[in-house]
Amino acid sequence: MNEVCFKTLDQKDPWSLKTYEANGGYSVWRKILKGEFTPEQIIDELKTSGLRGRGGAGFPTGLKWSFMPRNADMQKYVVCNSDEGEPGTCKDRDILRYNPHSVIEGMAIGGFVMNATKGYNYIRGEFMEPFYRFEGALKEAYAEGLLGENLYDSSVSFDLYTHLGAGAYICGEETALLESLEGKKGQPRFKPPFPANVGLFGMPTTINNTESFASVPDILAKGGQWFADIGVENSGGCKLFSVTGHVNEPANFEVPMGTSFKDLLEMAGGVREGHTLKAVIPGGSSTPVLTAEAAMAMTMDYDGIEKAGSMLGAGSVIIMDDSTCMVETLTRLAHFYYDESCGQCTPCREGTGWLYRVLKRIMDGNGKADDIDLLMGVQDKIMGNTICALGDAAAMPVESFLRNFRKEFEYYIEHGKSMVKG
Amino acid sequence: MADIEIEIDGNIINAKAGEMLIAVTDREGISVPRFCYHKKLSIAANCRMCLVDVEGAPKPQPACSTPISDGMKIHTQNDKAKASQKAVMEFLLINHPLDCPICDQGGECELQDVAMDHGSDVSRFTEGKRIVADSDIGALIQTDMTRCIHCTRCVRFGAEVAGIMEMGGTGRGEDMKIEPFLAEGIQSELSGNMIDVCPVGALTSKPFRYELRSWQMNAVSNVARHDLVGSNIYTQTYKGRVKRIVAKDNESVNETWISDRDRFSYEGLSHENRLLVPKIKVEGAWQEVEWNVALDFAVRGLEKNVRQADQLGALSSNTATLEEFYLLQKILRGTGSENIDHRLNVKDIDNTISLESNIKLAGLEGVDHALVIGSNLRLEQPMINHRLRKASLSGASIDVINAMAFDFNYRINSENIIAPNQTALTLASILKSVLKSAHTEVPEYLGNAEVTEIATQLANQLTDSDNSVIILGEHVINNPQALSISNLISEIAQKTNSTILNVSATANSMAAGLAHFVPGKGGLDVNAMLAANLNAYILLDIYPQYDFHHSVQAIEALSNDDTFVISLNSFKDDVVSEYSDVLLPIASFYETSGSHVNVEGKVQSFTAAVNAPSDAKPAWKVLKVLADLLELPGFHYADSMQVTSEIMHKSYKQHVHDENIDITVKRGVNVIWQKSPYAVDVLSRHAVSLQDTKIGQINSASMNKATAKKLEITQGDNYLGVPVSISESVANSCVFVNANHAIRGQS
């Protein structure tokens, strides 16, 4: 446990340059500056490691980095997505708080590989403490000469800037993040073109999640194979899981991919005394909800969770015990997406409000017999038809809640009150 | 052109790699529904209406933003595509008010049309609908934003075409609103195009509000005559009246857009000031008479007053049609007079601009450099300015030499605010710099010109560009050194291999040139005629207080007791009534057939969209009958097209000036007098809604503090009847007058 991103967690001032370097930090970066690494080597190691994007989409990081036109004669950018806004997720916050240098080193390495001399870390607007920690780490890195121009007299330059968001969930979508970073209204761009070709300020850009960047230095220090071996097939390495909800000790846990859900639940102290597990959202509110049975049989890796009927997402495990009213929970989630939709494209702008209003009406005791079919119909019409994934994210919980807990909805509609809470 | 093959709905189609799918389906006539896509605007992909099934793609793809690649297989009609289109349609309609019965867009609404194909007949949406408060965005565009479907075409039009982002999307999610950022509303000179691009009834024409349904009207192709472009339009008519004007596509002229002036000036047609009945003045009193009586009176008056042929003069405004110019000069020349002119606003005909344009409108987008001299191009020639803006967006540098700083809607590389009396000297410096760097001999007349740093920069820009253009605007016509300026520009253009675009005389003045509506050998020009006390005039749609540079002298000369004046006018005017002996009511814009000649020499003919009101007749017919009554030969025309073809078979050469170039700086305050943009001609002056816009209210004599002090006037005073505005954006020793003497009243 806690082998990569959290390895300094239990030490004194885990966020300091001193602690980071005492644990082998910046060794890879210093080797790069001495010319001991080539970009191709780094991409190969990353491919071997099986590291997949930790923001939610799970796209192989090595492959992503190889798409950048590194030799194109123009400014290129590396952007870190620290706009961690998915309900249930709080892992990047703790990486920034306790191990900010790993993000800096990961981004610098990314800059070297992609031949990008500028980087931005876009941090969620509400993250004041992580923001100051990261800024502090940046200062230390600059003071040590690890960032800047022609570092240690090499031809390598890398400048890194922090940008604080303004609190919109949509800006966690990478192209909306780029728009926001450019000073525009945070609205996703249609793709293609992808950021690797037309990204920040129209230039080639690689965007990765905080945890992905933070994992890179150790992978290169210890080898891709070492990382791959920690996890299971198709899910290399370890992963941070934010376990929240009805557990006794909610926390972030960095565990090997493939750890059983049962063990993870155990680490978080199990469900509350006197209650039984009812449902689990394994990857953040945008991923489908699972029943207790399905969850208990699941292993925490990309394929394991998919087999159980959901997605690993950002590793945000929301635990619900038998006191949870699923109608109420879904209504709250639907409100979140309704509130956070940017309004740019039709299905999401109109559909999220429709979903929420129907659910709200059911909650108000005015449900109608065909509302479940209506909700299924509406979510299905949003799914896959939008510019970005927010539409899908709004649709998936509706579909899975209704599929797995249909009886509760039928009860609410028929009786005008909750089956669980009365 | 084809270099790849794709398959759409089972048919093999040739296309270019990287083209957007919707461009291919549009070309092939395959119907794909859309709202946000517009061929002239950037891709937004936000409405999602054009989703189609692309084999191999897990999700449906928007045709507007999917670049095609070889072997792609697309289904626009299969279950997956149709399900997506239906889904989007349902979402678009849930919050749409469906108030088609009271919506002006009804019958020409893209949402209605697409909903017929892809919508359901019953809505499953039973929640409350969204209501959006409207904002008053000005006199031209009516908003009903509850109907808005957030396609952002108007937003993109503003940002990309008009060049000012006046509309924007504020708020987010369901609460996103399309609204102007500023309380003062929409001010662009191209704003009416937002009405055309809006696919629903959110933005409609305010003057046209609640008038008619689109299917009740006839649409007649026509040409607008307010500027040098001759934008193609549809005049939409109902029961013999023009009710609305919309743009007609013509890629080589106006693309898809028209200016607000071209769109809304039709309101003037139904103004109460129209001249409707022929009148004759008998013993100082006006009598309304039949046409034959009026024409007989006119002919007898001419016979009585014109004892010598050269005692007759003909003058015309610049809005006449090619055929009208031609017939009037033919009458004059038929009677033996060469006293013919249309250059009423020119102070000194022998000392003015004579430059031929040698660039096409479409070519203007391709220039890599432009030097604009003496023009507020954006408001004078909106569609020409739009072409130049496109050039600027694709990287062209644009330099300006003006007497006042204007609000251009593109980046100006070097803006030089220079007093009119310095213009010739500045151009001489540029020419000298050009000649020097080419190691060519410098002629004597450039001797005094000092090659300044600015002149060198401006010269180098012209020399270093592969495809540069020099654009000459209205402000220079009455410059004391206009002819020298003209000749210097000609020299510079030749030496730097630049093209010339002369926009100094607007409206249909190119047609006057083509019809040879200028004095011939022994003839008098406009100012000479007025000074010569002629015995008789035929005046074509002239309003002397607006049209003549020497308006006081003109009114005086025309008012002589022994001068017989035949006035053909489309509008009533007190001064015209005062000096005329016969008033013949003529058709205005869109009420006559004829031709417009645009700046590139393109002759565009049009038919009458409606009949002229009451007894008014097309001027070409009036002139033809007048010629018959005067028993002049060669006027056997059955329609105006016969006149047109006769003109096209003749070719006239413009009189070429060849004077010395004078670059000495003349001391004193120079006045540049220009009609404000919505007061350029009699029709636009009577267009009520245009006058209520910010551009319509431009009426000021601008000068800087130093000039004001010299003239001993202050802010709040009037200068030549126009309110004084003190501004440091005006060059020293210069008064820039933009006068709008619009006639207000009931339409």
PDB file of N, CA and C in Angstrom, chain A residues 167-169 185 187 190 192 338-347 349-351 353-354 357-358 361 368 373-374 377-378 381-382 384-387 392, chain B residues 43-48 51 59-61 65 67 84 86-88 90-92 94-95 124-128 130 149-150 169-176:
ATOM      1  N   GLY A 167     -14.369  26.912 -10.238  1.00  0.00           N
ATOM      2  CA  GLY A 167     -15.430  26.135  -9.612  1.00  0.00           C
ATOM      3  C   GLY A 167     -16.454  25.517 -10.530  1.00  0.00           C
ATOM      4  N   ALA A 168     -16.121  25.336 -11.801  1.00  0.00           N
ATOM      5  CA  ALA A 168     -17.072  24.672 -12.701  1.00  0.00           C
ATOM      6  C   ALA A 168     -16.634  23.231 -12.932  1.00  0.00           C
ATOM      7  N   TYR A 169     -17.544  22.313 -12.689  1.00  0.00           N
ATOM      8  CA  TYR A 169     -17.260  20.884 -12.889  1.00  0.00           C
ATOM      9  C   TYR A 169     -16.815  20.607 -14.316  1.00  0.00           C
ATOM     10  N   LYS A 185     -14.947  31.096 -21.677  1.00  0.00           N
ATOM     11  CA  LYS A 185     -15.971  30.373 -20.947  1.00  0.00           C
ATOM     12  C   LYS A 185     -15.678  28.877 -21.051  1.00  0.00           C
ATOM     13  N   GLN A 187     -16.224  25.670 -21.901  1.00  0.00           N
ATOM     14  CA  GLN A 187     -17.115  24.809 -22.681  1.00  0.00           C
ATOM     15  C   GLN A 187     -16.269  23.841 -23.481  1.00  0.00           C
ATOM     16  N   PHE A 190     -15.420  20.428 -29.647  1.00  0.00           N
ATOM     17  CA  PHE A 190     -15.705  19.171 -30.338  1.00  0.00           C
ATOM     18  C   PHE A 190     -14.398  18.582 -30.839  1.00  0.00           C
ATOM     19  N   PRO A 192     -12.680  15.429 -33.533  1.00  0.00           N
ATOM     20  CA  PRO A 192     -11.398  16.077 -33.718  1.00  0.00           C
ATOM     21  C   PRO A 192     -11.540  17.552 -34.074  1.00  0.00           C
ATOM     22  N   TYR A 338     -27.490  18.557 -13.799  1.00  0.00           N
ATOM     23  CA  TYR A 338     -28.354  19.645 -14.286  1.00  0.00           C
ATOM     24  C   TYR A 338     -27.689  20.984 -13.979  1.00  0.00           C
ATOM     25  N   ASP A 339     -27.142  21.075 -12.772  1.00  0.00           N
ATOM     26  CA  ASP A 339     -26.525  22.317 -12.332  1.00  0.00           C
ATOM     27  C   ASP A 339     -25.193  22.577 -13.041  1.00  0.00           C
ATOM     28  N   GLU A 340     -24.489  21.509 -13.382  1.00  0.00           N
ATOM     29  CA  GLU A 340     -23.143  21.672 -13.925  1.00  0.00           C
ATOM     30  C   GLU A 340     -23.062  21.609 -15.450  1.00  0.00           C
ATOM     31  N   SER A 341     -24.153  21.273 -16.116  1.00  0.00           N
ATOM     32  CA  SER A 341     -24.134  21.247 -17.576  1.00  0.00           C
ATOM     33  C   SER A 341     -23.744  22.634 -18.090  1.00  0.00           C
ATOM     34  N   CYS A 342     -22.869  22.673 -19.083  1.00  0.00           N
ATOM     35  CA  CYS A 342     -22.413  23.986 -19.547  1.00  0.00           C
ATOM     36  C   CYS A 342     -23.457  24.657 -20.419  1.00  0.00           C
ATOM     37  N   GLY A 343     -24.351  23.863 -21.005  1.00  0.00           N
ATOM     38  CA  GLY A 343     -25.421  24.464 -21.811  1.00  0.00           C
ATOM     39  C   GLY A 343     -25.093  24.590 -23.268  1.00  0.00           C
ATOM     40  N   GLN A 344     -23.922  24.121 -23.650  1.00  0.00           N
ATOM     41  CA  GLN A 344     -23.521  24.304 -25.039  1.00  0.00           C
ATOM     42  C   GLN A 344     -24.323  23.427 -25.995  1.00  0.00           C
ATOM     43  N   CYS A 345     -24.396  22.134 -25.723  1.00  0.00           N
ATOM     44  CA  CYS A 345     -25.063  21.277 -26.702  1.00  0.00           C
ATOM     45  C   CYS A 345     -26.418  20.789 -26.212  1.00  0.00           C
ATOM     46  N   THR A 346     -27.277  20.548 -27.170  1.00  0.00           N
ATOM     47  CA  THR A 346     -28.696  20.371 -26.905  1.00  0.00           C
ATOM     48  C   THR A 346     -29.052  19.235 -25.939  1.00  0.00           C
ATOM     49  N   PRO A 347     -28.592  18.008 -26.187  1.00  0.00           N
ATOM     50  CA  PRO A 347     -29.110  16.917 -25.349  1.00  0.00           C
ATOM     51  C   PRO A 347     -28.821  17.109 -23.862  1.00  0.00           C
ATOM     52  N   ARG A 349     -27.973  20.120 -22.318  1.00  0.00           N
ATOM     53  CA  ARG A 349     -28.609  21.347 -21.810  1.00  0.00           C
ATOM     54  C   ARG A 349     -30.076  21.108 -21.477  1.00  0.00           C
ATOM     55  N   GLU A 350     -30.777  20.443 -22.385  1.00  0.00           N
ATOM     56  CA  GLU A 350     -32.216  20.242 -22.184  1.00  0.00           C
ATOM     57  C   GLU A 350     -32.501  18.976 -21.384  1.00  0.00           C
ATOM     58  N   GLY A 351     -31.689  17.939 -21.642  1.00  0.00           N
ATOM     59  CA  GLY A 351     -31.974  16.628 -21.055  1.00  0.00           C
ATOM     60  C   GLY A 351     -31.706  16.547 -19.560  1.00  0.00           C
ATOM     61  N   GLY A 353     -31.935  18.825 -17.311  1.00  0.00           N
ATOM     62  CA  GLY A 353     -33.008  19.503 -16.580  1.00  0.00           C
ATOM     63  C   GLY A 353     -34.281  18.672 -16.565  1.00  0.00           C
ATOM     64  N   TRP A 354     -34.503  18.014 -17.684  1.00  0.00           N
ATOM     65  CA  TRP A 354     -35.697  17.171 -17.786  1.00  0.00           C
ATOM     66  C   TRP A 354     -35.598  16.008 -16.788  1.00  0.00           C
ATOM     67  N   ARG A 357     -36.085  17.249 -13.247  1.00  0.00           N
ATOM     68  CA  ARG A 357     -37.449  17.682 -12.930  1.00  0.00           C
ATOM     69  C   ARG A 357     -38.392  16.496 -12.743  1.00  0.00           C
ATOM     70  N   VAL A 358     -38.205  15.455 -13.554  1.00  0.00           N
ATOM     71  CA  VAL A 358     -39.061  14.285 -13.395  1.00  0.00           C
ATOM     72  C   VAL A 358     -38.778  13.631 -12.036  1.00  0.00           C
ATOM     73  N   ARG A 361     -40.162  15.623  -9.254  1.00  0.00           N
ATOM     74  CA  ARG A 361     -41.622  15.452  -9.187  1.00  0.00           C
ATOM     75  C   ARG A 361     -41.985  14.157  -8.474  1.00  0.00           C
ATOM     76  N   LYS A 368     -45.633   9.657 -11.877  1.00  0.00           N
ATOM     77  CA  LYS A 368     -46.633   9.006 -12.715  1.00  0.00           C
ATOM     78  C   LYS A 368     -46.110   7.644 -13.131  1.00  0.00           C
ATOM     79  N   ASP A 373     -40.258   4.754 -17.489  1.00  0.00           N
ATOM     80  CA  ASP A 373     -39.989   4.607 -18.926  1.00  0.00           C
ATOM     81  C   ASP A 373     -39.501   5.924 -19.517  1.00  0.00           C
ATOM     82  N   LEU A 374     -40.109   7.012 -19.041  1.00  0.00           N
ATOM     83  CA  LEU A 374     -39.718   8.329 -19.543  1.00  0.00           C
ATOM     84  C   LEU A 374     -38.255   8.602 -19.191  1.00  0.00           C
ATOM     85  N   GLY A 377     -36.016   6.579 -21.262  1.00  0.00           N
ATOM     86  CA  GLY A 377     -36.003   7.120 -22.619  1.00  0.00           C
ATOM     87  C   GLY A 377     -35.128   8.351 -22.722  1.00  0.00           C
ATOM     88  N   VAL A 378     -35.282   9.265 -21.767  1.00  0.00           N
ATOM     89  CA  VAL A 378     -34.532  10.516 -21.836  1.00  0.00           C
ATOM     90  C   VAL A 378     -33.032  10.267 -21.678  1.00  0.00           C
ATOM     91  N   LYS A 381     -31.547   9.025 -24.744  1.00  0.00           N
ATOM     92  CA  LYS A 381     -31.414  10.015 -25.814  1.00  0.00           C
ATOM     93  C   LYS A 381     -30.258  10.986 -25.575  1.00  0.00           C
ATOM     94  N   ILE A 382     -29.854  11.103 -24.325  1.00  0.00           N
ATOM     95  CA  ILE A 382     -28.676  11.936 -24.059  1.00  0.00           C
ATOM     96  C   ILE A 382     -27.408  11.147 -24.396  1.00  0.00           C
ATOM     97  N   GLY A 384     -24.423   9.358 -25.572  1.00  0.00           N
ATOM     98  CA  GLY A 384     -23.709   9.237 -26.844  1.00  0.00           C
ATOM     99  C   GLY A 384     -23.979  10.360 -27.835  1.00  0.00           C
ATOM    100  N   ASN A 385     -24.877  11.271 -27.511  1.00  0.00           N
ATOM    101  CA  ASN A 385     -25.243  12.293 -28.489  1.00  0.00           C
ATOM    102  C   ASN A 385     -24.644  13.670 -28.197  1.00  0.00           C
ATOM    103  N   THR A 386     -23.806  13.764 -27.181  1.00  0.00           N
ATOM    104  CA  THR A 386     -23.329  15.087 -26.764  1.00  0.00           C
ATOM    105  C   THR A 386     -21.881  15.341 -27.200  1.00  0.00           C
ATOM    106  N   ILE A 387     -21.449  16.590 -27.039  1.00  0.00           N
ATOM    107  CA  ILE A 387     -20.081  16.946 -27.422  1.00  0.00           C
ATOM    108  C   ILE A 387     -19.080  16.276 -26.481  1.00  0.00           C
ATOM    109  N   ASP A 392     -23.115  11.724 -21.069  1.00  0.00           N
ATOM    110  CA  ASP A 392     -23.073  10.307 -20.702  1.00  0.00           C
ATOM    111  C   ASP A 392     -23.038  10.158 -19.180  1.00  0.00           C
TER     112      ASP A 392
ATOM    113  N   ILE B  43     -17.420  26.140 -37.356  1.00  0.00           N
ATOM    114  CA  ILE B  43     -18.196  24.980 -36.898  1.00  0.00           C
ATOM    115  C   ILE B  43     -18.375  25.056 -35.387  1.00  0.00           C
ATOM    116  N   ALA B  44     -19.582  24.771 -34.922  1.00  0.00           N
ATOM    117  CA  ALA B  44     -19.831  24.791 -33.481  1.00  0.00           C
ATOM    118  C   ALA B  44     -20.182  23.398 -32.978  1.00  0.00           C
ATOM    119  N   ALA B  45     -20.853  22.619 -33.792  1.00  0.00           N
ATOM    120  CA  ALA B  45     -21.256  21.256 -33.433  1.00  0.00           C
ATOM    121  C   ALA B  45     -22.081  21.202 -32.161  1.00  0.00           C
ATOM    122  N   ASN B  46     -22.791  22.269 -31.851  1.00  0.00           N
ATOM    123  CA  ASN B  46     -23.498  22.275 -30.571  1.00  0.00           C
ATOM    124  C   ASN B  46     -24.963  21.861 -30.641  1.00  0.00           C
ATOM    125  N   CYS B  47     -25.578  21.933 -31.822  1.00  0.00           N
ATOM    126  CA  CYS B  47     -27.008  21.604 -31.834  1.00  0.00           C
ATOM    127  C   CYS B  47     -27.223  20.091 -31.864  1.00  0.00           C
ATOM    128  N   ARG B  48     -26.263  19.363 -32.406  1.00  0.00           N
ATOM    129  CA  ARG B  48     -26.278  17.890 -32.478  1.00  0.00           C
ATOM    130  C   ARG B  48     -27.353  17.354 -33.414  1.00  0.00           C
ATOM    131  N   LEU B  51     -26.432  14.572 -36.394  1.00  0.00           N
ATOM    132  CA  LEU B  51     -25.786  13.300 -36.058  1.00  0.00           C
ATOM    133  C   LEU B  51     -26.127  12.227 -37.089  1.00  0.00           C
ATOM    134  N   LYS B  59     -20.168   5.990 -31.296  1.00  0.00           N
ATOM    135  CA  LYS B  59     -21.253   6.948 -31.098  1.00  0.00           C
ATOM    136  C   LYS B  59     -21.633   7.580 -32.433  1.00  0.00           C
ATOM    137  N   PRO B  60     -22.847   8.088 -32.544  1.00  0.00           N
ATOM    138  CA  PRO B  60     -23.199   8.840 -33.755  1.00  0.00           C
ATOM    139  C   PRO B  60     -22.323  10.076 -33.866  1.00  0.00           C
ATOM    140  N   GLN B  61     -21.985  10.448 -35.086  1.00  0.00           N
ATOM    141  CA  GLN B  61     -21.068  11.565 -35.306  1.00  0.00           C
ATOM    142  C   GLN B  61     -21.783  12.755 -35.945  1.00  0.00           C
ATOM    143  N   SER B  65     -18.937  18.328 -38.138  1.00  0.00           N
ATOM    144  CA  SER B  65     -17.574  18.404 -37.615  1.00  0.00           C
ATOM    145  C   SER B  65     -16.840  17.077 -37.771  1.00  0.00           C
ATOM    146  N   PRO B  67     -14.553  15.157 -40.218  1.00  0.00           N
ATOM    147  CA  PRO B  67     -13.796  15.180 -41.469  1.00  0.00           C
ATOM    148  C   PRO B  67     -13.828  13.792 -42.098  1.00  0.00           C
ATOM    149  N   SER B  84     -30.894   9.200 -33.207  1.00  0.00           N
ATOM    150  CA  SER B  84     -30.175  10.345 -32.651  1.00  0.00           C
ATOM    151  C   SER B  84     -30.827  11.658 -33.078  1.00  0.00           C
ATOM    152  N   LYS B  86     -33.868  12.156 -33.967  1.00  0.00           N
ATOM    153  CA  LYS B  86     -35.161  12.271 -33.285  1.00  0.00           C
ATOM    154  C   LYS B  86     -34.970  12.699 -31.836  1.00  0.00           C
ATOM    155  N   ALA B  87     -33.942  12.136 -31.217  1.00  0.00           N
ATOM    156  CA  ALA B  87     -33.666  12.461 -29.814  1.00  0.00           C
ATOM    157  C   ALA B  87     -33.360  13.943 -29.667  1.00  0.00           C
ATOM    158  N   VAL B  88     -32.483  14.444 -30.546  1.00  0.00           N
ATOM    159  CA  VAL B  88     -32.093  15.850 -30.452  1.00  0.00           C
ATOM    160  C   VAL B  88     -33.301  16.743 -30.721  1.00  0.00           C
ATOM    161  N   GLU B  90     -36.378  16.130 -30.103  1.00  0.00           N
ATOM    162  CA  GLU B  90     -37.253  16.166 -28.926  1.00  0.00           C
ATOM    163  C   GLU B  90     -36.704  17.134 -27.881  1.00  0.00           C
ATOM    164  N   PHE B  91     -35.375  17.079 -27.661  1.00  0.00           N
ATOM    165  CA  PHE B  91     -34.772  17.980 -26.670  1.00  0.00           C
ATOM    166  C   PHE B  91     -34.927  19.443 -27.087  1.00  0.00           C
ATOM    167  N   LEU B  92     -34.778  19.695 -28.385  1.00  0.00           N
ATOM    168  CA  LEU B  92     -34.885  21.088 -28.841  1.00  0.00           C
ATOM    169  C   LEU B  92     -36.294  21.644 -28.638  1.00  0.00           C
ATOM    170  N   ILE B  94     -38.546  20.617 -26.239  1.00  0.00           N
ATOM    171  CA  ILE B  94     -39.191  20.600 -24.913  1.00  0.00           C
ATOM    172  C   ILE B  94     -39.309  21.997 -24.316  1.00  0.00           C
ATOM    173  N   ASN B  95     -38.277  22.810 -24.483  1.00  0.00           N
ATOM    174  CA  ASN B  95     -38.348  24.152 -23.910  1.00  0.00           C
ATOM    175  C   ASN B  95     -38.684  25.225 -24.933  1.00  0.00           C
ATOM    176  N   ARG B 124     -43.716  14.408 -24.798  1.00  0.00           N
ATOM    177  CA  ARG B 124     -43.766  13.682 -23.525  1.00  0.00           C
ATOM    178  C   ARG B 124     -43.374  14.590 -22.372  1.00  0.00           C
ATOM    179  N   PHE B 125     -43.057  15.834 -22.713  1.00  0.00           N
ATOM    180  CA  PHE B 125     -42.551  16.770 -21.705  1.00  0.00           C
ATOM    181  C   PHE B 125     -43.732  17.448 -21.015  1.00  0.00           C
ATOM    182  N   THR B 126     -43.864  17.237 -19.731  1.00  0.00           N
ATOM    183  CA  THR B 126     -45.005  17.820 -19.022  1.00  0.00           C
ATOM    184  C   THR B 126     -44.564  18.797 -17.935  1.00  0.00           C
ATOM    185  N   GLU B 127     -43.261  19.070 -17.866  1.00  0.00           N
ATOM    186  CA  GLU B 127     -42.781  20.010 -16.842  1.00  0.00           C
ATOM    187  C   GLU B 127     -42.973  21.443 -17.376  1.00  0.00           C
ATOM    188  N   GLY B 128     -42.686  22.408 -16.525  1.00  0.00           N
ATOM    189  CA  GLY B 128     -42.824  23.804 -16.947  1.00  0.00           C
ATOM    190  C   GLY B 128     -41.756  24.169 -17.965  1.00  0.00           C
ATOM    191  N   ARG B 130     -39.152  26.712 -20.105  1.00  0.00           N
ATOM    192  CA  ARG B 130     -38.264  27.843 -19.816  1.00  0.00           C
ATOM    193  C   ARG B 130     -38.797  29.128 -20.453  1.00  0.00           C
ATOM    194  N   ILE B 149     -32.801  28.498 -29.667  1.00  0.00           N
ATOM    195  CA  ILE B 149     -32.341  27.116 -29.483  1.00  0.00           C
ATOM    196  C   ILE B 149     -30.823  27.069 -29.292  1.00  0.00           C
ATOM    197  N   HIS B 150     -30.206  28.186 -28.986  1.00  0.00           N
ATOM    198  CA  HIS B 150     -28.804  28.249 -28.603  1.00  0.00           C
ATOM    199  C   HIS B 150     -27.844  27.713 -29.655  1.00  0.00           C
ATOM    200  N   GLY B 169     -23.176  34.069 -25.310  1.00  0.00           N
ATOM    201  CA  GLY B 169     -23.915  33.141 -24.460  1.00  0.00           C
ATOM    202  C   GLY B 169     -23.533  33.386 -23.016  1.00  0.00           C
ATOM    203  N   THR B 170     -24.450  33.887 -22.239  1.00  0.00           N
ATOM    204  CA  THR B 170     -24.143  34.099 -20.822  1.00  0.00           C
ATOM    205  C   THR B 170     -24.847  33.023 -20.002  1.00  0.00           C
ATOM    206  N   GLY B 171     -24.334  32.776 -18.824  1.00  0.00           N
ATOM    207  CA  GLY B 171     -24.910  31.744 -17.976  1.00  0.00           C
ATOM    208  C   GLY B 171     -24.591  30.376 -18.526  1.00  0.00           C
ATOM    209  N   ARG B 172     -25.019  29.342 -17.820  1.00  0.00           N
ATOM    210  CA  ARG B 172     -24.691  28.011 -18.325  1.00  0.00           C
ATOM    211  C   ARG B 172     -25.858  27.062 -18.123  1.00  0.00           C
ATOM    212  N   GLY B 173     -25.683  25.870 -18.680  1.00  0.00           N
ATOM    213  CA  GLY B 173     -26.720  24.860 -18.596  1.00  0.00           C
ATOM    214  C   GLY B 173     -28.007  25.382 -19.201  1.00  0.00           C
ATOM    215  N   GLU B 174     -29.093  24.960 -18.581  1.00  0.00           N
ATOM    216  CA  GLU B 174     -30.408  25.384 -19.042  1.00  0.00           C
ATOM    217  C   GLU B 174     -30.583  26.892 -19.025  1.00  0.00           C
ATOM    218  N   ASP B 175     -29.809  27.551 -18.183  1.00  0.00           N
ATOM    219  CA  ASP B 175     -29.965  28.998 -18.030  1.00  0.00           C
ATOM    220  C   ASP B 175     -29.113  29.790 -19.004  1.00  0.00           C
ATOM    221  N   MET B 176     -28.429  29.096 -19.888  1.00  0.00           N
ATOM    222  CA  MET B 176     -27.625  29.831 -20.864  1.00  0.00           C
ATOM    223  C   MET B 176     -28.546  30.711 -21.704  1.00  0.00           C
TER     224      MET B 176
END
